[in-house]
Amino acid sequence: MLFVSHGQISDLTMLIRNGYTIPPGQFFCTEVAAKWLWPDQPEADLETLALRSTPMDHWRETLGKLKIEDFDQMADEPLKRRCGGDAEASLRLYQLLAPEIRKQGLTKIWNLGMAVLPILAQIGGIGMYVDRQQL
Protein backbone atom coordinates (compact mmCIF):
# COMPACT_ATOMS: atom_id res chain seq x y z
CA MET A 1 0.00 0.00 0.00
CA LEU A 2 1.20 3.51 -0.78
CA PHE A 3 0.70 6.30 1.77
CA VAL A 4 0.86 9.82 0.36
CA SER A 5 0.78 12.95 2.48
CA HIS A 6 2.55 16.24 3.11
CA GLY A 7 4.72 16.48 6.21
CA GLN A 8 4.52 12.74 6.55
CA ILE A 9 7.06 12.34 9.33
CA SER A 10 4.89 14.53 11.57
CA ASP A 11 1.82 12.44 10.70
CA LEU A 12 3.61 9.18 11.46
CA THR A 13 5.12 10.54 14.69
CA MET A 14 1.66 11.62 15.85
CA LEU A 15 0.31 8.13 15.20
CA ILE A 16 3.08 6.57 17.29
CA ARG A 17 2.69 9.06 20.14
CA ASN A 18 -1.00 8.17 20.29
CA GLY A 19 -0.35 4.44 20.57
CA TYR A 20 -0.78 3.38 16.95
CA THR A 21 1.68 1.40 14.89
CA ILE A 22 2.84 2.50 11.48
CA PRO A 23 1.16 0.34 8.87
CA PRO A 24 3.43 -1.54 6.49
CA GLY A 25 3.71 -0.04 3.06
CA GLN A 26 5.52 2.52 0.96
CA PHE A 27 5.57 6.19 1.82
CA PHE A 28 5.64 9.30 -0.33
CA CYS A 29 6.04 12.67 1.35
CA THR A 30 5.14 15.50 -0.99
CA GLU A 31 6.96 17.99 1.23
CA VAL A 32 10.26 16.12 0.90
CA ALA A 33 9.74 15.58 -2.84
CA ALA A 34 9.04 19.28 -3.39
CA LYS A 35 12.18 20.26 -1.49
CA TRP A 36 14.22 17.83 -3.57
CA LEU A 37 12.78 18.83 -6.93
CA TRP A 38 12.08 22.52 -6.38
CA PRO A 39 14.89 23.63 -4.03
CA ASP A 40 14.67 27.20 -5.31
CA GLN A 41 11.15 27.63 -3.92
CA PRO A 42 11.23 29.43 -0.56
CA GLU A 43 7.96 27.90 0.69
CA ALA A 44 7.31 24.15 0.79
CA ASP A 45 4.07 24.20 2.77
CA LEU A 46 1.16 22.25 1.30
CA GLU A 47 -1.06 25.21 0.55
CA THR A 48 1.59 27.25 -1.26
CA LEU A 49 2.73 24.29 -3.35
CA ALA A 50 -0.79 23.17 -4.27
CA LEU A 51 -2.02 26.64 -5.19
CA ARG A 52 1.08 27.27 -7.28
CA SER A 53 1.37 23.86 -8.95
CA THR A 54 -2.15 22.44 -9.28
CA PRO A 55 -5.50 23.75 -10.51
CA MET A 56 -6.85 23.75 -6.94
CA ASP A 57 -8.41 26.89 -5.54
CA HIS A 58 -7.98 28.06 -1.96
CA TRP A 59 -9.63 25.48 0.30
CA ARG A 60 -8.43 26.45 3.78
CA GLU A 61 -10.31 28.93 5.92
CA THR A 62 -7.42 29.02 8.37
CA LEU A 63 -3.83 29.25 7.25
CA GLY A 64 -0.83 27.48 8.64
CA LYS A 65 -0.40 24.57 10.99
CA LEU A 66 -3.16 23.87 13.43
CA LYS A 67 -2.99 22.22 16.82
CA ILE A 68 -5.20 19.28 17.73
CA GLU A 69 -7.34 21.65 19.81
CA ASP A 70 -7.96 23.81 16.74
CA PHE A 71 -9.33 20.83 14.84
CA ASP A 72 -11.46 19.82 17.82
CA GLN A 73 -13.09 23.26 17.88
CA MET A 74 -13.72 23.44 14.13
CA ALA A 75 -17.27 22.93 12.85
CA ASP A 76 -17.87 19.87 10.68
CA GLU A 77 -18.11 21.59 7.28
CA PRO A 78 -14.90 23.66 7.55
CA LEU A 79 -13.16 20.59 8.99
CA LYS A 80 -14.27 18.48 6.01
CA ARG A 81 -13.06 21.16 3.57
CA ARG A 82 -9.73 21.53 5.36
CA CYS A 83 -8.94 17.81 5.68
CA GLY A 84 -10.40 16.88 2.30
CA GLY A 85 -8.52 19.69 0.60
CA ASP A 86 -5.27 18.70 2.26
CA ALA A 87 -5.71 15.10 1.08
CA GLU A 88 -6.59 16.19 -2.46
CA ALA A 89 -3.66 18.61 -2.59
CA SER A 90 -1.24 15.89 -1.49
CA LEU A 91 -2.53 13.49 -4.15
CA ARG A 92 -2.36 16.14 -6.89
CA LEU A 93 1.20 17.02 -5.89
CA TYR A 94 2.11 13.32 -5.85
CA GLN A 95 0.88 13.04 -9.45
CA LEU A 96 3.29 15.83 -10.42
CA LEU A 97 6.26 14.91 -8.26
CA ALA A 98 6.50 11.11 -8.53
CA PRO A 99 7.03 11.08 -12.32
CA GLU A 100 9.62 13.84 -11.98
CA ILE A 101 11.59 11.80 -9.44
CA ARG A 102 11.68 8.92 -11.93
CA LYS A 103 12.52 11.26 -14.83
CA GLN A 104 15.50 12.72 -12.97
CA GLY A 105 16.84 9.25 -12.09
CA LEU A 106 16.31 9.70 -8.35
CA THR A 107 14.19 6.58 -7.76
CA LYS A 108 16.79 4.52 -5.84
CA ILE A 109 17.83 7.30 -3.47
CA TRP A 110 14.18 8.38 -3.11
CA ASN A 111 13.13 4.87 -2.07
CA LEU A 112 15.93 4.78 0.48
CA GLY A 113 14.90 8.17 1.88
CA MET A 114 11.27 7.16 2.18
CA ALA A 115 12.21 3.83 3.83
CA VAL A 116 13.83 5.85 6.62
CA LEU A 117 10.65 7.86 7.36
CA PRO A 118 9.03 5.25 9.64
CA ILE A 119 12.28 4.84 11.56
CA LEU A 120 12.61 8.58 12.12
CA ALA A 121 8.96 8.75 13.13
CA GLN A 122 9.49 6.01 15.72
CA ILE A 123 12.48 7.86 17.12
CA GLY A 124 10.40 11.04 17.28
CA GLY A 125 7.40 9.23 18.71
CA ILE A 126 8.93 7.02 21.38
CA GLY A 127 12.55 8.15 21.48
CA MET A 128 15.65 6.06 21.33
CA TYR A 129 18.24 4.84 23.74
CA VAL A 130 21.94 5.47 23.21
CA ASP A 131 24.42 3.50 25.31
CA ARG A 132 27.03 6.18 25.92
CA GLN A 133 29.61 3.69 27.15
CA GLN A 134 29.35 1.59 24.04
CA LEU A 135 29.21 4.60 21.79
mmCIF file with all atom_site columns, C-alpha atoms in Angstrom:
data_model
loop_
_atom_site.group_PDB
_atom_site.id
_atom_site.type_symbol
_atom_site.label_atom_id
_atom_site.label_alt_id
_atom_site.label_comp_id
_atom_site.label_asym_id
_atom_site.label_entity_id
_atom_site.label_seq_id
_atom_site.pdbx_PDB_ins_code
_atom_site.Cartn_x
_atom_site.Cartn_y
_atom_site.Cartn_z
_atom_site.occupancy
_atom_site.B_iso_or_equiv
_atom_site.pdbx_formal_charge
_atom_site.auth_seq_id
_atom_site.auth_comp_id
_atom_site.auth_asym_id
_atom_site.auth_atom_id
_atom_site.pdbx_PDB_model_num
ATOM 1   C CA . MET A 1 1   ? 0.000   0.000  0.000   1.00 0.00 ? 1   MET A CA 1
ATOM 2   C CA . LEU A 1 2   ? 1.201   3.513  -0.784  1.00 0.00 ? 2   LEU A CA 1
ATOM 3   C CA . PHE A 1 3   ? 0.697   6.296  1.769   1.00 0.00 ? 3   PHE A CA 1
ATOM 4   C CA . VAL A 1 4   ? 0.863   9.819  0.359   1.00 0.00 ? 4   VAL A CA 1
ATOM 5   C CA . SER A 1 5   ? 0.783   12.954 2.481   1.00 0.00 ? 5   SER A CA 1
ATOM 6   C CA . HIS A 1 6   ? 2.548   16.241 3.109   1.00 0.00 ? 6   HIS A CA 1
ATOM 7   C CA . GLY A 1 7   ? 4.717   16.483 6.211   1.00 0.00 ? 7   GLY A CA 1
ATOM 8   C CA . GLN A 1 8   ? 4.524   12.738 6.552   1.00 0.00 ? 8   GLN A CA 1
ATOM 9   C CA . ILE A 1 9   ? 7.059   12.342 9.327   1.00 0.00 ? 9   ILE A CA 1
ATOM 10  C CA . SER A 1 10  ? 4.888   14.527 11.568  1.00 0.00 ? 10  SER A CA 1
ATOM 11  C CA . ASP A 1 11  ? 1.822   12.444 10.702  1.00 0.00 ? 11  ASP A CA 1
ATOM 12  C CA . LEU A 1 12  ? 3.608   9.184  11.462  1.00 0.00 ? 12  LEU A CA 1
ATOM 13  C CA . THR A 1 13  ? 5.117   10.539 14.686  1.00 0.00 ? 13  THR A CA 1
ATOM 14  C CA . MET A 1 14  ? 1.660   11.620 15.854  1.00 0.00 ? 14  MET A CA 1
ATOM 15  C CA . LEU A 1 15  ? 0.311   8.128  15.203  1.00 0.00 ? 15  LEU A CA 1
ATOM 16  C CA . ILE A 1 16  ? 3.077   6.573  17.291  1.00 0.00 ? 16  ILE A CA 1
ATOM 17  C CA . ARG A 1 17  ? 2.692   9.058  20.141  1.00 0.00 ? 17  ARG A CA 1
ATOM 18  C CA . ASN A 1 18  ? -1.000  8.169  20.290  1.00 0.00 ? 18  ASN A CA 1
ATOM 19  C CA . GLY A 1 19  ? -0.350  4.435  20.572  1.00 0.00 ? 19  GLY A CA 1
ATOM 20  C CA . TYR A 1 20  ? -0.782  3.376  16.949  1.00 0.00 ? 20  TYR A CA 1
ATOM 21  C CA . THR A 1 21  ? 1.684   1.395  14.892  1.00 0.00 ? 21  THR A CA 1
ATOM 22  C CA . ILE A 1 22  ? 2.845   2.503  11.484  1.00 0.00 ? 22  ILE A CA 1
ATOM 23  C CA . PRO A 1 23  ? 1.164   0.341  8.868   1.00 0.00 ? 23  PRO A CA 1
ATOM 24  C CA . PRO A 1 24  ? 3.426   -1.543 6.489   1.00 0.00 ? 24  PRO A CA 1
ATOM 25  C CA . GLY A 1 25  ? 3.711   -0.036 3.057   1.00 0.00 ? 25  GLY A CA 1
ATOM 26  C CA . GLN A 1 26  ? 5.522   2.517  0.960   1.00 0.00 ? 26  GLN A CA 1
ATOM 27  C CA . PHE A 1 27  ? 5.572   6.189  1.820   1.00 0.00 ? 27  PHE A CA 1
ATOM 28  C CA . PHE A 1 28  ? 5.639   9.299  -0.330  1.00 0.00 ? 28  PHE A CA 1
ATOM 29  C CA . CYS A 1 29  ? 6.037   12.668 1.355   1.00 0.00 ? 29  CYS A CA 1
ATOM 30  C CA . THR A 1 30  ? 5.138   15.497 -0.994  1.00 0.00 ? 30  THR A CA 1
ATOM 31  C CA . GLU A 1 31  ? 6.964   17.989 1.229   1.00 0.00 ? 31  GLU A CA 1
ATOM 32  C CA . VAL A 1 32  ? 10.259  16.119 0.897   1.00 0.00 ? 32  VAL A CA 1
ATOM 33  C CA . ALA A 1 33  ? 9.740   15.584 -2.837  1.00 0.00 ? 33  ALA A CA 1
ATOM 34  C CA . ALA A 1 34  ? 9.035   19.277 -3.393  1.00 0.00 ? 34  ALA A CA 1
ATOM 35  C CA . LYS A 1 35  ? 12.178  20.259 -1.489  1.00 0.00 ? 35  LYS A CA 1
ATOM 36  C CA . TRP A 1 36  ? 14.224  17.826 -3.572  1.00 0.00 ? 36  TRP A CA 1
ATOM 37  C CA . LEU A 1 37  ? 12.776  18.830 -6.931  1.00 0.00 ? 37  LEU A CA 1
ATOM 38  C CA . TRP A 1 38  ? 12.079  22.520 -6.382  1.00 0.00 ? 38  TRP A CA 1
ATOM 39  C CA . PRO A 1 39  ? 14.893  23.630 -4.028  1.00 0.00 ? 39  PRO A CA 1
ATOM 40  C CA . ASP A 1 40  ? 14.669  27.199 -5.313  1.00 0.00 ? 40  ASP A CA 1
ATOM 41  C CA . GLN A 1 41  ? 11.147  27.626 -3.920  1.00 0.00 ? 41  GLN A CA 1
ATOM 42  C CA . PRO A 1 42  ? 11.234  29.431 -0.562  1.00 0.00 ? 42  PRO A CA 1
ATOM 43  C CA . GLU A 1 43  ? 7.960   27.904 0.685   1.00 0.00 ? 43  GLU A CA 1
ATOM 44  C CA . ALA A 1 44  ? 7.307   24.153 0.793   1.00 0.00 ? 44  ALA A CA 1
ATOM 45  C CA . ASP A 1 45  ? 4.070   24.199 2.770   1.00 0.00 ? 45  ASP A CA 1
ATOM 46  C CA . LEU A 1 46  ? 1.165   22.255 1.298   1.00 0.00 ? 46  LEU A CA 1
ATOM 47  C CA . GLU A 1 47  ? -1.062  25.206 0.550   1.00 0.00 ? 47  GLU A CA 1
ATOM 48  C CA . THR A 1 48  ? 1.594   27.249 -1.263  1.00 0.00 ? 48  THR A CA 1
ATOM 49  C CA . LEU A 1 49  ? 2.727   24.290 -3.353  1.00 0.00 ? 49  LEU A CA 1
ATOM 50  C CA . ALA A 1 50  ? -0.792  23.174 -4.268  1.00 0.00 ? 50  ALA A CA 1
ATOM 51  C CA . LEU A 1 51  ? -2.023  26.644 -5.185  1.00 0.00 ? 51  LEU A CA 1
ATOM 52  C CA . ARG A 1 52  ? 1.081   27.266 -7.284  1.00 0.00 ? 52  ARG A CA 1
ATOM 53  C CA . SER A 1 53  ? 1.371   23.860 -8.954  1.00 0.00 ? 53  SER A CA 1
ATOM 54  C CA . THR A 1 54  ? -2.151  22.438 -9.280  1.00 0.00 ? 54  THR A CA 1
ATOM 55  C CA . PRO A 1 55  ? -5.504  23.752 -10.509 1.00 0.00 ? 55  PRO A CA 1
ATOM 56  C CA . MET A 1 56  ? -6.847  23.749 -6.938  1.00 0.00 ? 56  MET A CA 1
ATOM 57  C CA . ASP A 1 57  ? -8.412  26.887 -5.536  1.00 0.00 ? 57  ASP A CA 1
ATOM 58  C CA . HIS A 1 58  ? -7.982  28.056 -1.962  1.00 0.00 ? 58  HIS A CA 1
ATOM 59  C CA . TRP A 1 59  ? -9.633  25.479 0.303   1.00 0.00 ? 59  TRP A CA 1
ATOM 60  C CA . ARG A 1 60  ? -8.427  26.451 3.779   1.00 0.00 ? 60  ARG A CA 1
ATOM 61  C CA . GLU A 1 61  ? -10.311 28.926 5.920   1.00 0.00 ? 61  GLU A CA 1
ATOM 62  C CA . THR A 1 62  ? -7.416  29.015 8.369   1.00 0.00 ? 62  THR A CA 1
ATOM 63  C CA . LEU A 1 63  ? -3.830  29.250 7.252   1.00 0.00 ? 63  LEU A CA 1
ATOM 64  C CA . GLY A 1 64  ? -0.827  27.476 8.640   1.00 0.00 ? 64  GLY A CA 1
ATOM 65  C CA . LYS A 1 65  ? -0.398  24.573 10.992  1.00 0.00 ? 65  LYS A CA 1
ATOM 66  C CA . LEU A 1 66  ? -3.157  23.869 13.430  1.00 0.00 ? 66  LEU A CA 1
ATOM 67  C CA . LYS A 1 67  ? -2.989  22.223 16.822  1.00 0.00 ? 67  LYS A CA 1
ATOM 68  C CA . ILE A 1 68  ? -5.203  19.280 17.734  1.00 0.00 ? 68  ILE A CA 1
ATOM 69  C CA . GLU A 1 69  ? -7.343  21.647 19.815  1.00 0.00 ? 69  GLU A CA 1
ATOM 70  C CA . ASP A 1 70  ? -7.958  23.806 16.739  1.00 0.00 ? 70  ASP A CA 1
ATOM 71  C CA . PHE A 1 71  ? -9.325  20.825 14.836  1.00 0.00 ? 71  PHE A CA 1
ATOM 72  C CA . ASP A 1 72  ? -11.462 19.819 17.823  1.00 0.00 ? 72  ASP A CA 1
ATOM 73  C CA . GLN A 1 73  ? -13.095 23.259 17.877  1.00 0.00 ? 73  GLN A CA 1
ATOM 74  C CA . MET A 1 74  ? -13.722 23.439 14.130  1.00 0.00 ? 74  MET A CA 1
ATOM 75  C CA . ALA A 1 75  ? -17.271 22.931 12.850  1.00 0.00 ? 75  ALA A CA 1
ATOM 76  C CA . ASP A 1 76  ? -17.873 19.868 10.677  1.00 0.00 ? 76  ASP A CA 1
ATOM 77  C CA . GLU A 1 77  ? -18.112 21.593 7.281   1.00 0.00 ? 77  GLU A CA 1
ATOM 78  C CA . PRO A 1 78  ? -14.902 23.661 7.554   1.00 0.00 ? 78  PRO A CA 1
ATOM 79  C CA . LEU A 1 79  ? -13.163 20.591 8.985   1.00 0.00 ? 79  LEU A CA 1
ATOM 80  C CA . LYS A 1 80  ? -14.265 18.482 6.007   1.00 0.00 ? 80  LYS A CA 1
ATOM 81  C CA . ARG A 1 81  ? -13.057 21.156 3.569   1.00 0.00 ? 81  ARG A CA 1
ATOM 82  C CA . ARG A 1 82  ? -9.727  21.525 5.363   1.00 0.00 ? 82  ARG A CA 1
ATOM 83  C CA . CYS A 1 83  ? -8.942  17.811 5.679   1.00 0.00 ? 83  CYS A CA 1
ATOM 84  C CA . GLY A 1 84  ? -10.397 16.876 2.296   1.00 0.00 ? 84  GLY A CA 1
ATOM 85  C CA . GLY A 1 85  ? -8.523  19.694 0.597   1.00 0.00 ? 85  GLY A CA 1
ATOM 86  C CA . ASP A 1 86  ? -5.275  18.705 2.264   1.00 0.00 ? 86  ASP A CA 1
ATOM 87  C CA . ALA A 1 87  ? -5.708  15.102 1.084   1.00 0.00 ? 87  ALA A CA 1
ATOM 88  C CA . GLU A 1 88  ? -6.591  16.190 -2.459  1.00 0.00 ? 88  GLU A CA 1
ATOM 89  C CA . ALA A 1 89  ? -3.658  18.609 -2.592  1.00 0.00 ? 89  ALA A CA 1
ATOM 90  C CA . SER A 1 90  ? -1.244  15.885 -1.492  1.00 0.00 ? 90  SER A CA 1
ATOM 91  C CA . LEU A 1 91  ? -2.532  13.494 -4.154  1.00 0.00 ? 91  LEU A CA 1
ATOM 92  C CA . ARG A 1 92  ? -2.363  16.141 -6.887  1.00 0.00 ? 92  ARG A CA 1
ATOM 93  C CA . LEU A 1 93  ? 1.204   17.016 -5.893  1.00 0.00 ? 93  LEU A CA 1
ATOM 94  C CA . TYR A 1 94  ? 2.109   13.318 -5.847  1.00 0.00 ? 94  TYR A CA 1
ATOM 95  C CA . GLN A 1 95  ? 0.876   13.045 -9.446  1.00 0.00 ? 95  GLN A CA 1
ATOM 96  C CA . LEU A 1 96  ? 3.295   15.831 -10.416 1.00 0.00 ? 96  LEU A CA 1
ATOM 97  C CA . LEU A 1 97  ? 6.263   14.913 -8.259  1.00 0.00 ? 97  LEU A CA 1
ATOM 98  C CA . ALA A 1 98  ? 6.498   11.107 -8.532  1.00 0.00 ? 98  ALA A CA 1
ATOM 99  C CA . PRO A 1 99  ? 7.026   11.083 -12.325 1.00 0.00 ? 99  PRO A CA 1
ATOM 100 C CA . GLU A 1 100 ? 9.617   13.840 -11.983 1.00 0.00 ? 100 GLU A CA 1
ATOM 101 C CA . ILE A 1 101 ? 11.592  11.801 -9.440  1.00 0.00 ? 101 ILE A CA 1
ATOM 102 C CA . ARG A 1 102 ? 11.679  8.923  -11.930 1.00 0.00 ? 102 ARG A CA 1
ATOM 103 C CA . LYS A 1 103 ? 12.525  11.255 -14.832 1.00 0.00 ? 103 LYS A CA 1
ATOM 104 C CA . GLN A 1 104 ? 15.498  12.715 -12.970 1.00 0.00 ? 104 GLN A CA 1
ATOM 105 C CA . GLY A 1 105 ? 16.841  9.251  -12.086 1.00 0.00 ? 105 GLY A CA 1
ATOM 106 C CA . LEU A 1 106 ? 16.308  9.700  -8.352  1.00 0.00 ? 106 LEU A CA 1
ATOM 107 C CA . THR A 1 107 ? 14.193  6.585  -7.756  1.00 0.00 ? 107 THR A CA 1
ATOM 108 C CA . LYS A 1 108 ? 16.788  4.516  -5.838  1.00 0.00 ? 108 LYS A CA 1
ATOM 109 C CA . ILE A 1 109 ? 17.832  7.301  -3.471  1.00 0.00 ? 109 ILE A CA 1
ATOM 110 C CA . TRP A 1 110 ? 14.176  8.381  -3.106  1.00 0.00 ? 110 TRP A CA 1
ATOM 111 C CA . ASN A 1 111 ? 13.128  4.870  -2.074  1.00 0.00 ? 111 ASN A CA 1
ATOM 112 C CA . LEU A 1 112 ? 15.928  4.776  0.485   1.00 0.00 ? 112 LEU A CA 1
ATOM 113 C CA . GLY A 1 113 ? 14.901  8.166  1.877   1.00 0.00 ? 113 GLY A CA 1
ATOM 114 C CA . MET A 1 114 ? 11.265  7.156  2.176   1.00 0.00 ? 114 MET A CA 1
ATOM 115 C CA . ALA A 1 115 ? 12.207  3.834  3.825   1.00 0.00 ? 115 ALA A CA 1
ATOM 116 C CA . VAL A 1 116 ? 13.835  5.847  6.619   1.00 0.00 ? 116 VAL A CA 1
ATOM 117 C CA . LEU A 1 117 ? 10.654  7.865  7.356   1.00 0.00 ? 117 LEU A CA 1
ATOM 118 C CA . PRO A 1 118 ? 9.035   5.252  9.635   1.00 0.00 ? 118 PRO A CA 1
ATOM 119 C CA . ILE A 1 119 ? 12.283  4.843  11.555  1.00 0.00 ? 119 ILE A CA 1
ATOM 120 C CA . LEU A 1 120 ? 12.609  8.582  12.116  1.00 0.00 ? 120 LEU A CA 1
ATOM 121 C CA . ALA A 1 121 ? 8.955   8.751  13.126  1.00 0.00 ? 121 ALA A CA 1
ATOM 122 C CA . GLN A 1 122 ? 9.491   6.012  15.715  1.00 0.00 ? 122 GLN A CA 1
ATOM 123 C CA . ILE A 1 123 ? 12.478  7.861  17.121  1.00 0.00 ? 123 ILE A CA 1
ATOM 124 C CA . GLY A 1 124 ? 10.398  11.041 17.280  1.00 0.00 ? 124 GLY A CA 1
ATOM 125 C CA . GLY A 1 125 ? 7.398   9.234  18.708  1.00 0.00 ? 125 GLY A CA 1
ATOM 126 C CA . ILE A 1 126 ? 8.931   7.022  21.375  1.00 0.00 ? 126 ILE A CA 1
ATOM 127 C CA . GLY A 1 127 ? 12.546  8.154  21.479  1.00 0.00 ? 127 GLY A CA 1
ATOM 128 C CA . MET A 1 128 ? 15.650  6.061  21.326  1.00 0.00 ? 128 MET A CA 1
ATOM 129 C CA . TYR A 1 129 ? 18.244  4.837  23.739  1.00 0.00 ? 129 TYR A CA 1
ATOM 130 C CA . VAL A 1 130 ? 21.937  5.473  23.214  1.00 0.00 ? 130 VAL A CA 1
ATOM 131 C CA . ASP A 1 131 ? 24.419  3.505  25.312  1.00 0.00 ? 131 ASP A CA 1
ATOM 132 C CA . ARG A 1 132 ? 27.029  6.176  25.918  1.00 0.00 ? 132 ARG A CA 1
ATOM 133 C CA . GLN A 1 133 ? 29.615  3.694  27.151  1.00 0.00 ? 133 GLN A CA 1
ATOM 134 C CA . GLN A 1 134 ? 29.347  1.587  24.040  1.00 0.00 ? 134 GLN A CA 1
ATOM 135 C CA . LEU A 1 135 ? 29.214  4.604  21.789  1.00 0.00 ? 135 LEU A CA 1
#
